[in-house]
Each structure stands twice: as C-alpha cells, then as structure tokens.
Amino acid sequence: MTRSTTDEAAAPQLPSPKERRRLREAKSLSEEQVAAAVGVTRATVRSWETGRTSPRGRKRALYAKLIAPGPKAPTTTPSAVVAVAPAPPEPLPAPPPEPAPEARATVAAQAQAEAESAAEDKRASTAEIAAEDKRGSTGEIAAEDKGEGAAEGGAEAVGERRLSPAEAFDELYARTAPALVRQAYLLTGRRALARESVERAFQLAWHRWPEVAVDRDPAGWVRAAAYEYAMSPWHRLRRAHRHPDAPPTEPGKRALFDALLDLPPAYRRTLLLYDGVGLDLPETAAETEASTPAAAGRLMTARAAVAERLPELAAAPSPAEQSALLHDRLGGLARAEHVPVPQPARAVRTGSEDKARLWTRAAIAGVALLIAVTGLTLHTAPTHYEPPIAPAERVGGVPPRGGPQQLTVQDLQLQKSLREQLAHGPERLVPQLR
C-alpha cells in the first residue's frame, strides 16, 4: 500500500486531456503512432485524450515523455498569449570573472545595448503578430471568450493579492458571459435559450470550481459546457424553444443567419469556433471531439454552404480572407442583435448552490423514504405462507341423489329376525339347524 502511494506520487504529471491532444498534434503524431510507442491500443490513447482514463506506471512515464512540449521559440508564441503576457526580456550575459575596470565597463555597455535592441525587436514582432491575429475591429468575441482579459486580470491580481474562489468566478463571469450569450445565440438562433445555456454552464462551473480553476483554459471549459447544453436535441420538445426567433431585418445579416441555422449542429459549431471565436484547427477539433481532418472537412463544407448565401464570401480569393470576412460578419451579426443580458454573477452562484442543496435534500429524502417503505414492508409482511380458502360455489349438472329401493317381504323378515337375535355373545356365532 505504501509503495503504490509512493509510486503514484513519483509519477510524472500529465497535462489536461485537452492539452494532451494538442501536444500530440503539435508534434505531428497520430493516435496509432502514440499507441505503438507506448504499447497500447488506439482506443486507449483516445480515452486518455478525452479524460475517461489516465495512464499509470511505465506507460504513464512513456506517454508523458512522448508528448512533452519542446522548447518554444519567441516567434512561435501565440498572439493571444503575447498580447496578454509578453515574454520577459532575456537575461543579460554574465561578465567574465575578474575583468579589468575598463573591460567591465565596455562589457556592461555592450550588454545593455544588446538587451535594448532585443527588447525593441521583440516588442515590434509582438505588435505585428497581435495586429495580424486581431482580424479587424470584430475581435471582441474572440478576446472576451478566450479568456485573455481573465488571464490578464489574474496575472495582475496574483501580483497584488490572492483572489478568493468567489472573486475569481465573478471575474471570469464578468469577462466571458456576455460574449458567450452572443455566441450561443449564433449557435441556436434563440435568445432565451442562449442566456439559459450560459447561466447553466456557469452554474456547473461553480459547482465544479476546483476543477475549472486549475484548467488551462477556464473560459474554454465554460464555453464547451454552454455549447453542449445549447445544442441538446431535447430542447425541441419545449414549446418556448421549438422554433428559432425572428431573423434580422437587414438582408445580409438575415442571409447569414439563415445559412447558419441550415447547417448541421456539428458543422455550425465548428464554423463558429474557428471563424467566429478564432480557435486554431487542433483546438477546434478537440472541443468538438473530432479528429483534425474531420474538423477541417466540416469547416470547408460549412464555408461552402454559407458561401452559397453570401456572394462576397465566394468571391474571396483565399481561405484566409474568407475566414477574416466570416469573422467580421459573425461579429457584426452577434453585436447587432439585442440578446438578453445574463444575470449577475452572485445570482448565478446562489442558483448553483441552491440547486445543489435541493438535489442533496431530494436524495436524502428519497433514501429516507426507501428505508421507511422497506421497514414497513418487513414489519407487515407475513412470516409464512397460508394458502387461501377457495370460496363456495354452486355446482350444476350433477344427477339428483337416489334413495334405497323398497324392501321385499323376504328382506323385511330377515331384518326382523336379525333384530330379534342377540347382538352379542357366543350364541350368535353358533349356527342353528332348522
């Protein structure tokens, strides 16, 4: 028992399931290659990446070594991370031991000049990358949803003071909830359902906050939960959500709105995540629980279907320009519609706690009722089986009972003689000759 606990503590730490898949695809490894290297099946690797199971022992060490991230160059840093938390400048090179005073001054001046030039180059490259990734003035949806503001606020808060769980949840809710409501509206076409989906997702996040707080992308966790609830087919049985809301009155926005709702749910979600939110293809595939080639195929099919409704999208010369145009149109459609404002964060937290308390009390009441019914049954049940007495019934079809026939004279004489003789004693057994 002690050795197993020690082995688990000494086992290498693995990233989240979503990060495992991203690291594997970043190294251009397929599920078959990882399975062959670790010595398991492809289904096992897929269960590791979906979070259903986790490797142990030697396989855990091999898997962690196989997907371990390599050193990253400054130019390959994602734009969102660069915009939120710029990389610190590289440390100055250490001077040689015991240099002369003139040499020390010369080395310090050269090091300072090199550091300043490197910092300027890095700031310039950062500004270029952020400008290219911003995609115009409609980056509001992606910026709010991907949690960039939350990460920035979290970094500043760490430097100042440690946030409580309620304050961290309120910060995440304030920065991501409005954008999520607009995205859920584009996904479903129903304003009330969009607000309900976001509130349910945040209630679930608060209920499982220890897990969400340590996630690499808390906003992505909540977004996935909101999308899953919004796309549930059971909402079609509800009268309020049976039909989508009225489309926009502007012809261009109405054509885009109709084109989105005509897409299958999986294709609509892929298009919204990639072109609307701004996720890359591996992250989109991981969130939609599909392979990267399948996500790419869904994206191309969805773009082709939308291009039939939007001529300017079909006229775009390259896929990058199509993506930028769709990003602008989706952002404009989301901001133009008057979606309902979600409830305050405190109300969502209180609703989650009340719901958890209600379910706990219902479970306790159900168990108590089951125990009471079982005890009553054991107390009133008979200890042995008594066969029931059949009720009397009138029987028909039986012939009437007949009496004895009339006695003859000889029968009457024999009867009289028998009555006159002794009924006991040996005389009765001795025959008499007459």
Coordinates of N, CA, C and O in Angstrom, one line a residue, residues 10 22 49 123 162 171 179 245 252 254-255 297 316 341 357 391:
A10 N 5.4 9.8 -7.2 CA 6.6 10.0 -8.0 C 6.3 9.9 -9.5 O 7.2 10.2 -10.3
R22 N -3.6 18.4 -27.9 CA -2.9 19.5 -28.6 C -1.4 19.3 -28.8 O -0.8 19.5 -29.8
E49 N -7.0 11.0 -24.0 CA -7.2 12.3 -24.5 C -8.6 12.9 -24.3 O -8.7 14.1 -24.3
R123 N 9.3 43.6 -29.0 CA 8.1 44.4 -29.0 C 7.5 44.6 -30.4 O 6.3 44.6 -30.6
R162 N -4.2 37.5 -3.5 CA -4.7 36.3 -4.0 C -6.2 36.4 -4.0 O -6.8 36.7 -2.9
E171 N -14.9 37.3 -11.7 CA -14.1 37.9 -12.7 C -14.2 37.2 -14.1 O -14.4 37.8 -15.1
A179 N -20.1 37.7 -24.0 CA -19.7 37.1 -25.3 C -20.3 35.7 -25.6 O -20.7 35.4 -26.7
D245 N -36.0 32.3 -33.1 CA -36.5 33.7 -33.1 C -36.6 34.3 -34.5 O -36.0 33.7 -35.4
G252 N -28.4 41.2 -45.6 CA -27.1 40.5 -45.4 C -27.1 39.7 -44.2 O -26.7 38.5 -44.2
R254 N -29.6 38.7 -42.4 CA -30.6 37.6 -42.5 C -30.2 36.4 -43.3 O -30.4 35.3 -42.9
A255 N -29.5 36.7 -44.4 CA -28.9 35.6 -45.2 C -27.9 34.7 -44.4 O -27.9 33.5 -44.4
G297 N -12.6 19.1 -42.6 CA -13.7 18.8 -43.6 C -15.0 19.5 -43.3 O -15.7 20.0 -44.2
A316 N -14.1 35.7 -52.3 CA -12.8 35.9 -51.6 C -11.8 35.0 -52.2 O -12.0 33.8 -52.5
V341 N -29.3 40.2 -21.4 CA -28.1 40.3 -20.5 C -28.2 39.2 -19.5 O -29.3 39.0 -18.9
R357 N -28.1 22.2 -3.2 CA -28.7 21.9 -1.9 C -30.0 21.2 -2.1 O -30.4 20.3 -1.4
P391 N -63.6 -19.9 -2.2 CA -65.0 -19.6 -1.8 C -65.9 -20.7 -2.4 O -65.6 -21.4 -3.4

